[in-house]
mmCIF file of C-alpha atoms in Angstrom:
data_model
loop_
_atom_site.group_PDB
_atom_site.id
_atom_site.type_symbol
_atom_site.label_atom_id
_atom_site.label_comp_id
_atom_site.label_asym_id
_atom_site.label_seq_id
_atom_site.Cartn_x
_atom_site.Cartn_y
_atom_site.Cartn_z
ATOM 1 C CA UNK A 18 24.446 85.312 59.278
ATOM 2 C CA UNK A 19 23.422 88.986 60.219
ATOM 3 C CA UNK A 20 26.028 89.110 62.870
ATOM 4 C CA UNK A 21 28.863 87.854 60.387
ATOM 5 C CA UNK A 22 27.557 90.608 57.720
ATOM 6 C CA UNK A 23 27.832 93.155 60.440
ATOM 7 C CA UNK A 24 31.270 92.255 61.386
ATOM 8 C CA UNK A 25 32.532 92.040 57.783
ATOM 9 C CA UNK A 26 30.947 95.517 57.329
ATOM 10 C CA UNK A 27 32.837 96.881 60.170
ATOM 11 C CA UNK A 28 36.060 95.381 58.954
ATOM 12 C CA UNK A 29 35.712 96.859 55.633
ATOM 13 C CA UNK A 30 34.853 100.324 57.213
ATOM 14 C CA UNK A 31 38.061 99.926 59.244
ATOM 15 C CA UNK A 32 40.106 99.077 56.319
ATOM 16 C CA UNK A 33 38.880 102.023 54.261
ATOM 17 C CA UNK A 34 39.261 104.322 57.149
ATOM 18 C CA UNK A 35 42.853 103.347 57.543
ATOM 19 C CA UNK A 36 43.550 103.671 53.918
ATOM 20 C CA UNK A 37 42.127 107.157 53.674
ATOM 21 C CA UNK A 38 43.121 108.917 56.956
ATOM 22 C CA UNK A 39 41.005 111.768 58.455
ATOM 23 C CA UNK A 40 42.700 114.365 56.168
ATOM 24 C CA UNK A 41 41.167 112.587 53.096
ATOM 25 C CA UNK A 42 44.655 112.269 51.596
ATOM 26 C CA UNK A 43 46.489 108.799 51.105
ATOM 27 C CA UNK A 44 49.535 108.116 53.142
ATOM 28 C CA UNK A 45 52.498 110.528 52.367
ATOM 29 C CA UNK A 46 50.757 112.846 50.353
ATOM 30 C CA UNK A 47 50.869 116.403 51.564
ATOM 31 C CA UNK A 48 48.921 119.658 50.540
ATOM 32 C CA UNK A 49 51.180 122.346 49.000
ATOM 33 C CA UNK A 50 50.436 126.144 49.491
ATOM 34 C CA UNK A 51 49.473 126.783 45.780
ATOM 35 C CA UNK A 52 53.019 127.264 44.336
ATOM 36 C CA UNK A 53 53.115 127.869 40.503
ATOM 37 C CA UNK A 54 54.835 125.099 38.966
ATOM 38 C CA UNK A 55 58.287 126.081 37.795
ATOM 39 C CA UNK A 56 59.148 125.858 34.092
ATOM 40 C CA UNK A 57 59.416 122.573 32.622
ATOM 41 C CA UNK A 58 60.642 122.376 28.973
ATOM 42 C CA UNK A 59 62.528 119.157 28.315
ATOM 43 C CA UNK A 60 63.181 116.704 25.444
ATOM 44 C CA UNK A 61 62.076 113.018 25.716
ATOM 45 C CA UNK A 62 64.414 110.016 24.545
ATOM 46 C CA UNK A 63 63.587 110.615 20.878
ATOM 47 C CA UNK A 64 64.328 114.466 21.059
ATOM 48 C CA UNK A 65 60.792 115.456 20.897
ATOM 49 C CA UNK A 66 60.322 118.613 22.903
ATOM 50 C CA UNK A 67 57.591 118.849 25.689
ATOM 51 C CA UNK A 68 56.510 121.838 27.806
ATOM 52 C CA UNK A 69 54.300 121.497 30.931
ATOM 53 C CA UNK A 70 52.622 124.876 30.039
ATOM 54 C CA UNK A 71 51.201 123.391 27.156
ATOM 55 C CA UNK A 72 49.465 120.739 28.985
ATOM 56 C CA UNK A 73 47.379 123.229 31.297
ATOM 57 C CA UNK A 74 43.899 122.044 31.641
ATOM 58 C CA UNK A 75 44.847 118.867 33.004
ATOM 59 C CA UNK A 76 46.072 117.528 36.360
ATOM 60 C CA UNK A 77 49.796 116.531 36.015
ATOM 61 C CA UNK A 78 51.621 114.068 38.019
ATOM 62 C CA UNK A 79 55.382 115.316 37.800
ATOM 63 C CA UNK A 80 57.768 112.800 38.887
ATOM 64 C CA UNK A 81 61.668 113.361 39.402
ATOM 65 C CA UNK A 82 63.626 110.230 39.714
ATOM 66 C CA UNK A 83 67.223 108.681 38.869
ATOM 67 C CA UNK A 84 67.995 104.939 38.172
ATOM 68 C CA UNK A 85 70.718 104.970 40.801
ATOM 69 C CA UNK A 86 68.054 105.684 43.588
ATOM 70 C CA UNK A 87 66.973 102.575 45.350
ATOM 71 C CA UNK A 88 63.685 104.091 46.338
ATOM 72 C CA UNK A 89 62.914 105.289 42.751
ATOM 73 C CA UNK A 90 63.798 101.840 41.215
ATOM 74 C CA UNK A 91 61.355 100.230 43.831
ATOM 75 C CA UNK A 92 58.679 102.783 42.960
ATOM 76 C CA UNK A 93 58.941 102.964 39.166
ATOM 77 C CA UNK A 94 56.883 99.769 38.495
ATOM 78 C CA UNK A 95 54.059 101.149 40.621
ATOM 79 C CA UNK A 96 53.830 104.209 38.396
ATOM 80 C CA UNK A 97 53.437 102.161 35.484
ATOM 81 C CA UNK A 98 50.842 100.010 37.137
ATOM 82 C CA UNK A 99 49.144 103.193 38.170
ATOM 83 C CA UNK A 100 48.928 104.591 34.619
ATOM 84 C CA UNK A 101 47.502 101.214 33.318
ATOM 85 C CA UNK A 102 44.886 101.240 36.044
ATOM 86 C CA UNK A 103 43.960 104.678 35.685
ATOM 87 C CA UNK A 104 43.881 105.066 31.922
ATOM 88 C CA UNK A 105 42.427 108.457 30.832
ATOM 89 C CA UNK A 106 40.842 108.742 34.543
ATOM 90 C CA UNK A 107 44.142 110.164 36.105
ATOM 91 C CA UNK A 108 46.604 112.979 35.762
ATOM 92 C CA UNK A 109 48.905 113.134 32.846
ATOM 93 C CA UNK A 110 52.300 111.386 33.954
ATOM 94 C CA UNK A 111 55.396 113.641 33.415
ATOM 95 C CA UNK A 112 58.378 111.518 34.217
ATOM 96 C CA UNK A 113 61.616 113.668 34.566
ATOM 97 C CA UNK A 114 65.012 111.721 34.987
ATOM 98 C CA UNK A 115 67.485 113.746 36.826
ATOM 99 C CA UNK A 116 70.917 114.181 35.331
ATOM 100 C CA UNK A 117 71.523 110.876 33.698
ATOM 101 C CA UNK A 118 72.124 109.911 29.984
ATOM 102 C CA UNK A 119 69.498 108.805 27.573
ATOM 103 C CA UNK A 120 71.162 105.438 27.408
ATOM 104 C CA UNK A 121 71.072 104.963 31.148
ATOM 105 C CA UNK A 122 67.434 105.988 31.317
ATOM 106 C CA UNK A 123 66.458 103.498 28.450
ATOM 107 C CA UNK A 124 68.205 100.789 29.863
ATOM 108 C CA UNK A 125 66.653 101.060 33.121
ATOM 109 C CA UNK A 126 63.010 101.733 31.849
ATOM 110 C CA UNK A 127 63.189 99.136 29.266
ATOM 111 C CA UNK A 128 63.458 96.642 32.236
ATOM 112 C CA UNK A 129 61.174 98.042 34.609
ATOM 113 C CA UNK A 130 58.699 99.999 33.172
ATOM 114 C CA UNK A 131 58.700 100.029 29.221
ATOM 115 C CA UNK A 132 55.319 101.780 28.843
ATOM 116 C CA UNK A 133 56.343 105.017 30.666
ATOM 117 C CA UNK A 134 57.880 107.756 28.535
ATOM 118 C CA UNK A 135 60.670 109.893 30.341
ATOM 119 C CA UNK A 136 62.064 113.213 29.941
ATOM 120 C CA UNK A 137 65.611 113.860 30.084
ATOM 121 C CA UNK A 138 66.738 116.872 32.731
ATOM 122 C CA UNK A 139 70.409 116.062 31.417
ATOM 123 C CA UNK A 140 72.109 118.739 33.709
ATOM 124 C CA UNK A 141 69.539 118.288 36.574
ATOM 125 C CA UNK A 142 68.805 122.205 36.531
ATOM 126 C CA UNK A 143 64.982 121.707 35.987
ATOM 127 C CA UNK A 144 64.938 119.203 38.919
ATOM 128 C CA UNK A 145 66.824 121.908 40.922
ATOM 129 C CA UNK A 146 64.296 124.456 40.133
ATOM 130 C CA UNK A 147 61.468 122.398 41.357
ATOM 131 C CA UNK A 148 63.196 121.931 44.745
ATOM 132 C CA UNK A 149 62.067 118.267 45.544
ATOM 133 C CA UNK A 150 62.822 117.210 49.092
ATOM 134 C CA UNK A 151 64.756 114.434 47.541
ATOM 135 C CA UNK A 152 64.535 111.648 44.965
ATOM 136 C CA UNK A 153 62.170 110.187 44.033
ATOM 137 C CA UNK A 154 59.695 113.226 44.292
ATOM 138 C CA UNK A 155 56.198 113.516 42.902
ATOM 139 C CA UNK A 156 54.203 116.923 42.648
ATOM 140 C CA UNK A 157 50.567 117.081 41.597
ATOM 141 C CA UNK A 158 49.889 120.099 39.371
ATOM 142 C CA UNK A 159 46.412 121.583 39.001
ATOM 143 C CA UNK A 160 44.868 122.526 35.583
ATOM 144 C CA UNK A 161 45.788 125.847 36.117
ATOM 145 C CA UNK A 162 49.544 125.034 36.592
ATOM 146 C CA UNK A 163 49.538 125.336 40.444
ATOM 147 C CA UNK A 164 51.229 122.677 42.390
ATOM 148 C CA UNK A 165 48.724 121.468 44.986
ATOM 149 C CA UNK A 166 50.132 118.240 46.428
ATOM 150 C CA UNK A 167 53.569 116.575 46.996
ATOM 151 C CA UNK A 168 54.328 112.927 47.745
ATOM 152 C CA UNK A 169 56.888 112.357 50.716
ATOM 153 C CA UNK A 170 59.408 109.752 49.089
ATOM 154 C CA UNK A 171 58.404 106.546 47.047
ATOM 155 C CA UNK A 172 54.634 105.592 47.214
ATOM 156 C CA UNK A 173 52.797 102.299 46.130
ATOM 157 C CA UNK A 174 50.637 104.472 43.497
ATOM 158 C CA UNK A 175 48.783 101.135 42.447
ATOM 159 C CA UNK A 176 47.166 100.915 45.779
ATOM 160 C CA UNK A 177 43.554 101.670 46.016
ATOM 161 C CA UNK A 178 43.713 104.719 48.240
ATOM 162 C CA UNK A 179 46.155 106.419 45.765
ATOM 163 C CA UNK A 180 44.112 105.393 42.853
ATOM 164 C CA UNK A 181 41.054 106.610 44.482
ATOM 165 C CA UNK A 182 42.559 110.013 45.175
ATOM 166 C CA UNK A 183 44.024 110.453 41.704
ATOM 167 C CA UNK A 184 40.798 109.580 40.201
ATOM 168 C CA UNK A 185 38.885 112.290 42.341
ATOM 169 C CA UNK A 186 41.232 115.191 41.910
ATOM 170 C CA UNK A 187 38.734 118.253 41.218
ATOM 171 C CA UNK A 188 38.489 118.952 37.601
ATOM 172 C CA UNK A 189 39.815 122.381 36.433
ATOM 173 C CA UNK A 190 37.524 124.960 34.446
ATOM 174 C CA UNK A 191 38.779 123.739 30.949
ATOM 175 C CA UNK A 192 39.586 120.179 32.141
ATOM 176 C CA UNK A 193 39.564 117.421 29.413
ATOM 177 C CA UNK A 194 40.482 113.922 29.709
ATOM 178 C CA UNK A 195 44.349 113.559 30.120
ATOM 179 C CA UNK A 196 46.281 110.632 28.910
ATOM 180 C CA UNK A 197 49.969 109.944 29.532
ATOM 181 C CA UNK A 198 51.681 113.361 29.567
ATOM 182 C CA UNK B 17 65.436 84.280 61.695
ATOM 183 C CA UNK B 18 69.206 85.259 61.571
ATOM 184 C CA UNK B 19 71.379 84.537 64.629
ATOM 185 C CA UNK B 20 72.995 87.399 66.489
ATOM 186 C CA UNK B 21 76.335 88.372 64.633
ATOM 187 C CA UNK B 22 79.238 88.620 67.177
ATOM 188 C CA UNK B 23 80.809 91.718 65.783
ATOM 189 C CA UNK B 24 77.457 93.421 66.062
ATOM 190 C CA UNK B 25 77.230 92.655 69.623
ATOM 191 C CA UNK B 26 80.528 93.859 70.335
ATOM 192 C CA UNK B 27 79.788 96.911 68.386
ATOM 193 C CA UNK B 28 76.816 97.528 70.500
ATOM 194 C CA UNK B 29 78.599 96.963 73.700
ATOM 195 C CA UNK B 30 81.239 99.224 72.963
ATOM 196 C CA UNK B 31 78.873 101.990 71.860
ATOM 197 C CA UNK B 32 76.843 101.620 75.202
ATOM 198 C CA UNK B 33 79.954 102.087 77.017
ATOM 199 C CA UNK B 34 81.090 105.024 74.770
ATOM 200 C CA UNK B 35 77.810 106.816 74.759
ATOM 201 C CA UNK B 36 76.329 106.091 78.067
ATOM 202 C CA UNK B 37 72.677 107.017 77.994
ATOM 203 C CA UNK B 38 72.038 107.439 74.313
ATOM 204 C CA UNK B 39 69.404 104.903 73.094
ATOM 205 C CA UNK B 40 70.818 102.044 71.314
ATOM 206 C CA UNK B 41 68.403 99.153 69.810
ATOM 207 C CA UNK B 42 71.076 96.378 69.733
ATOM 208 C CA UNK B 43 68.318 93.599 69.853
ATOM 209 C CA UNK B 44 66.800 94.703 66.579
ATOM 210 C CA UNK B 45 70.150 95.508 65.029
ATOM 211 C CA UNK B 46 71.410 91.938 65.698
ATOM 212 C CA UNK B 47 68.351 90.333 64.246
ATOM 213 C CA UNK B 48 67.723 92.506 61.248
ATOM 214 C CA UNK B 49 70.712 94.674 60.097
ATOM 215 C CA UNK B 50 74.359 94.023 60.046
ATOM 216 C CA UNK B 51 75.343 97.791 60.405
ATOM 217 C CA UNK B 52 74.567 100.437 63.012
ATOM 218 C CA UNK B 53 70.771 100.569 63.468
ATOM 219 C CA UNK B 54 68.036 102.069 65.491
ATOM 220 C CA UNK B 55 64.515 101.524 65.687
ATOM 221 C CA UNK B 56 61.859 102.916 67.894
ATOM 222 C CA UNK B 57 58.394 103.799 67.678
ATOM 223 C CA UNK B 58 59.107 107.079 66.313
ATOM 224 C CA UNK B 59 62.211 106.744 64.412
ATOM 225 C CA UNK B 60 64.196 104.239 62.181
ATOM 226 C CA UNK B 61 67.808 105.026 61.365
ATOM 227 C CA UNK B 62 70.213 102.607 59.340
ATOM 228 C CA UNK B 63 73.824 103.579 58.777
ATOM 229 C CA UNK B 64 75.797 101.899 56.038
ATOM 230 C CA UNK B 65 79.624 102.494 56.262
ATOM 231 C CA UNK B 66 81.031 102.386 52.444
ATOM 232 C CA UNK B 67 84.542 101.573 51.120
ATOM 233 C CA UNK B 68 86.216 103.930 49.019
ATOM 234 C CA UNK B 69 86.058 101.509 46.255
ATOM 235 C CA UNK B 70 82.418 101.191 46.495
ATOM 236 C CA UNK B 71 81.994 104.916 46.241
ATOM 237 C CA UNK B 72 84.469 105.218 43.328
ATOM 238 C CA UNK B 73 82.909 102.461 41.303
ATOM 239 C CA UNK B 74 79.281 104.254 41.973
ATOM 240 C CA UNK B 75 80.441 107.719 40.762
ATOM 241 C CA UNK B 76 82.641 106.141 37.961
ATOM 242 C CA UNK B 77 79.547 104.221 36.755
ATOM 243 C CA UNK B 78 77.795 107.607 36.294
ATOM 244 C CA UNK B 79 80.383 109.130 34.190
ATOM 245 C CA UNK B 80 82.142 111.170 36.871
ATOM 246 C CA UNK B 81 85.546 112.760 35.830
ATOM 247 C CA UNK B 82 88.663 111.057 37.093
ATOM 248 C CA UNK B 83 89.724 114.194 39.199
ATOM 249 C CA UNK B 84 86.394 113.919 40.843
ATOM 250 C CA UNK B 85 86.863 110.258 41.790
ATOM 251 C CA UNK B 86 90.281 110.938 43.009
ATOM 252 C CA UNK B 87 88.812 113.520 45.491
ATOM 253 C CA UNK B 88 85.987 111.154 46.562
ATOM 254 C CA UNK B 89 88.576 108.228 47.102
ATOM 255 C CA UNK B 90 90.276 110.402 49.881
ATOM 256 C CA UNK B 91 86.971 110.502 51.960
ATOM 257 C CA UNK B 92 84.774 108.365 53.898
ATOM 258 C CA UNK B 93 81.167 107.800 53.153
ATOM 259 C CA UNK B 94 78.284 106.686 55.549
ATOM 260 C CA UNK B 95 74.871 106.091 54.037
ATOM 261 C CA UNK B 96 72.190 107.085 56.150
ATOM 262 C CA UNK B 97 68.454 105.903 56.062
ATOM 263 C CA UNK B 98 65.921 107.469 58.295
ATOM 264 C CA UNK B 99 62.147 107.310 58.530
ATOM 265 C CA UNK B 100 59.836 109.227 60.516
ATOM 266 C CA UNK B 101 57.536 106.807 62.097
ATOM 267 C CA UNK B 102 55.681 109.078 64.391
ATOM 268 C CA UNK B 103 52.741 111.393 64.062
ATOM 269 C CA UNK B 104 54.761 114.563 64.764
ATOM 270 C CA UNK B 105 57.306 116.320 62.683
ATOM 271 C CA UNK B 106 60.957 115.296 63.404
ATOM 272 C CA UNK B 107 63.712 117.553 62.358
ATOM 273 C CA UNK B 108 66.787 116.190 60.567
ATOM 274 C CA UNK B 109 69.264 118.834 61.355
ATOM 275 C CA UNK B 110 72.880 118.051 60.885
ATOM 276 C CA UNK B 111 73.962 121.223 62.891
ATOM 277 C CA UNK B 112 72.683 119.278 65.850
ATOM 278 C CA UNK B 113 74.830 116.078 65.230
ATOM 279 C CA UNK B 114 78.216 115.390 66.442
ATOM 280 C CA UNK B 115 80.803 113.376 64.800
ATOM 281 C CA UNK B 116 83.981 112.077 66.322
ATOM 282 C CA UNK B 117 86.951 110.084 65.285
ATOM 283 C CA UNK B 118 88.832 108.263 68.073
ATOM 284 C CA UNK B 119 87.316 110.891 70.507
ATOM 285 C CA UNK B 120 88.164 113.888 68.430
ATOM 286 C CA UNK B 121 85.737 116.080 66.520
ATOM 287 C CA UNK B 122 85.452 115.161 62.918
ATOM 288 C CA UNK B 123 84.493 117.840 60.426
ATOM 289 C CA UNK B 124 81.436 116.652 57.904
ATOM 290 C CA UNK B 125 82.200 117.602 54.386
ATOM 291 C CA UNK B 126 79.383 119.642 53.535
ATOM 292 C CA UNK B 127 77.870 121.089 50.315
ATOM 293 C CA UNK B 128 79.956 124.190 50.349
ATOM 294 C CA UNK B 129 83.042 121.941 50.562
ATOM 295 C CA UNK B 130 81.946 119.938 47.663
ATOM 296 C CA UNK B 131 81.025 122.717 45.688
ATOM 297 C CA UNK B 132 84.409 124.226 45.948
ATOM 298 C CA UNK B 133 85.835 120.945 44.756
ATOM 299 C CA UNK B 134 83.819 120.809 41.873
ATOM 300 C CA UNK B 135 84.558 124.238 40.912
ATOM 301 C CA UNK B 136 88.348 123.785 41.248
ATOM 302 C CA UNK B 137 87.941 120.870 38.750
ATOM 303 C CA UNK B 138 85.341 122.340 36.697
ATOM 304 C CA UNK B 139 83.088 119.216 37.178
ATOM 305 C CA UNK B 140 80.287 119.121 34.539
ATOM 306 C CA UNK B 141 76.858 120.116 35.772
ATOM 307 C CA UNK B 142 75.049 116.710 35.705
ATOM 308 C CA UNK B 143 77.805 115.307 37.875
ATOM 309 C CA UNK B 144 77.389 117.971 40.485
ATOM 310 C CA UNK B 145 73.646 117.532 40.450
ATOM 311 C CA UNK B 146 73.905 113.771 40.903
ATOM 312 C CA UNK B 147 76.471 114.227 43.609
ATOM 313 C CA UNK B 148 74.115 116.365 45.392
ATOM 314 C CA UNK B 149 71.139 114.241 45.375
ATOM 315 C CA UNK B 150 73.317 111.492 46.718
ATOM 316 C CA UNK B 151 73.918 113.678 49.945
ATOM 317 C CA UNK B 152 72.022 113.371 52.915
ATOM 318 C CA UNK B 153 70.064 116.902 53.264
ATOM 319 C CA UNK B 154 71.382 119.052 56.068
ATOM 320 C CA UNK B 155 68.021 120.099 57.140
ATOM 321 C CA UNK B 156 64.656 118.569 56.629
ATOM 322 C CA UNK B 157 61.484 118.825 58.540
ATOM 323 C CA UNK B 158 60.413 115.017 58.385
ATOM 324 C CA UNK B 159 56.689 114.656 58.032
ATOM 325 C CA UNK B 160 55.007 111.641 59.508
ATOM 326 C CA UNK B 161 55.681 108.599 57.164
ATOM 327 C CA UNK B 162 58.378 110.464 55.409
ATOM 328 C CA UNK B 163 61.607 108.738 54.486
ATOM 329 C CA UNK B 164 65.067 110.308 53.910
ATOM 330 C CA UNK B 165 68.394 109.152 52.924
ATOM 331 C CA UNK B 166 71.869 109.912 51.666
ATOM 332 C CA UNK B 167 75.458 110.210 52.503
ATOM 333 C CA UNK B 168 77.450 111.845 55.253
ATOM 334 C CA UNK B 169 81.150 112.254 54.141
ATOM 335 C CA UNK B 170 84.205 112.809 56.206
ATOM 336 C CA UNK B 171 87.879 113.082 55.651
ATOM 337 C CA UNK B 172 89.274 109.703 55.043
ATOM 338 C CA UNK B 173 90.527 108.055 58.426
ATOM 339 C CA UNK B 174 91.475 104.748 59.791
ATOM 340 C CA UNK B 175 89.851 105.719 63.071
ATOM 341 C CA UNK B 176 86.375 104.350 64.234
ATOM 342 C CA UNK B 177 83.617 107.009 63.782
ATOM 343 C CA UNK B 178 81.073 107.878 66.488
ATOM 344 C CA UNK B 179 77.934 109.681 65.560
ATOM 345 C CA UNK B 180 75.644 111.312 68.083
ATOM 346 C CA UNK B 181 72.419 112.396 66.680
ATOM 347 C CA UNK B 182 69.934 114.757 68.026
ATOM 348 C CA UNK B 183 66.459 115.282 66.457
ATOM 349 C CA UNK B 184 64.147 118.220 67.388
ATOM 350 C CA UNK B 185 60.564 117.428 67.583
ATOM 351 C CA UNK B 186 57.481 119.182 66.535
ATOM 352 C CA UNK B 187 56.631 121.600 63.913
ATOM 353 C CA UNK B 188 58.027 124.428 66.127
ATOM 354 C CA UNK B 189 60.990 122.270 67.320
ATOM 355 C CA UNK B 190 59.821 122.476 70.892
ATOM 356 C CA UNK B 191 59.068 118.881 71.660
ATOM 357 C CA UNK B 192 61.394 116.430 73.562
ATOM 358 C CA UNK B 193 64.245 115.895 71.226
ATOM 359 C CA UNK B 194 65.321 112.270 70.262
ATOM 360 C CA UNK B 195 68.749 111.332 70.609
ATOM 361 C CA UNK B 196 70.632 108.498 69.076
ATOM 362 C CA UNK B 197 74.106 107.261 69.230
ATOM 363 C CA UNK B 198 76.347 105.203 66.940
ATOM 364 C CA UNK B 199 79.868 103.977 67.500
ATOM 365 C CA UNK B 200 82.452 101.744 66.127
ATOM 366 C CA UNK B 201 81.665 102.777 62.509
ATOM 367 C CA UNK B 202 84.373 101.575 60.409
ATOM 368 C CA UNK B 203 85.479 104.218 57.463
ATOM 369 C CA UNK B 204 87.259 101.118 56.041
ATOM 370 C CA UNK B 205 90.049 103.113 54.178
ATOM 371 C CA UNK B 206 91.635 100.830 51.735
ATOM 372 C CA UNK B 207 94.995 101.365 49.748
ATOM 373 C CA UNK B 208 93.819 103.582 46.834
ATOM 374 C CA UNK B 209 93.816 101.884 43.561
ATOM 375 C CA UNK B 210 96.545 102.752 41.149
#
């Protein structure tokens, strides 16, 4: 029994080691050299304005996407699941649709991730200012408004390695619990 | 498992003859992907030739102006998907790629070309943005585990296309480059819709 226990423990350690590489970052998440987040002032589907600068003090998960983009479509349910699993323990989610109409955004999200609240970058210029490497793109912005990490392509955000990473982002000096956006 | 497809096998043989020493993963292609395909320990590449009707429908569905659709219909789209599966940086640098049609160099219609087209027809900004994001980046330092995708666009042609790709390796681009060759790519020009 002891031998079995030790084997199981080693297997668990190996699994954890694989999920969290030596860098401490989950797969596909890269540190960024302290870039101040560009302006992000957009309206949501109801026309309610949102300004990223008003949410300083929290970590933010800023995600750019479009419904025509295959990896974006595959990733979106995992973002909703991540939000559900993290609750107020995670960063505020800022979901920016790139250059589509409200109807296109609504009809897509209502089917695959109805709990997420999108912002509309109707002409695509805010997306371009952030210079993502492609779509989908995710940036993690710290409580002081500095981009600290970016994710490469679509990720399985609901997986334990990502959830643990997002739960343990260092708090900022004025950090308070963050909900959606 | 799917049985090998005769046209893919023929395509592979022709490509091997055309491109000589460039790597060509025919076996994997026959089993997993109908189109041109290469998979190694370091890199996955898939090419999907598109028809003018497919591309016109895609952009029409996103509200592109008729004048833009007419220009898009005159061209040839190949969708490219690449994944860096190595532990090193691999460079996607389209200046290092060579495109030929029936043995003659074929120009790639790049961002500057499209900017001029859209300026000429005063295409709305949202469409310009969407079009831009559907293109394969001209330059990208692909990090380990990073995918990239998008379209290569060429002038419309009935000739078979050949793509010779060269990927510099390493953050300083000094590693042994990876080469890949794809031939027998159909642009599949069709009669333009009325």
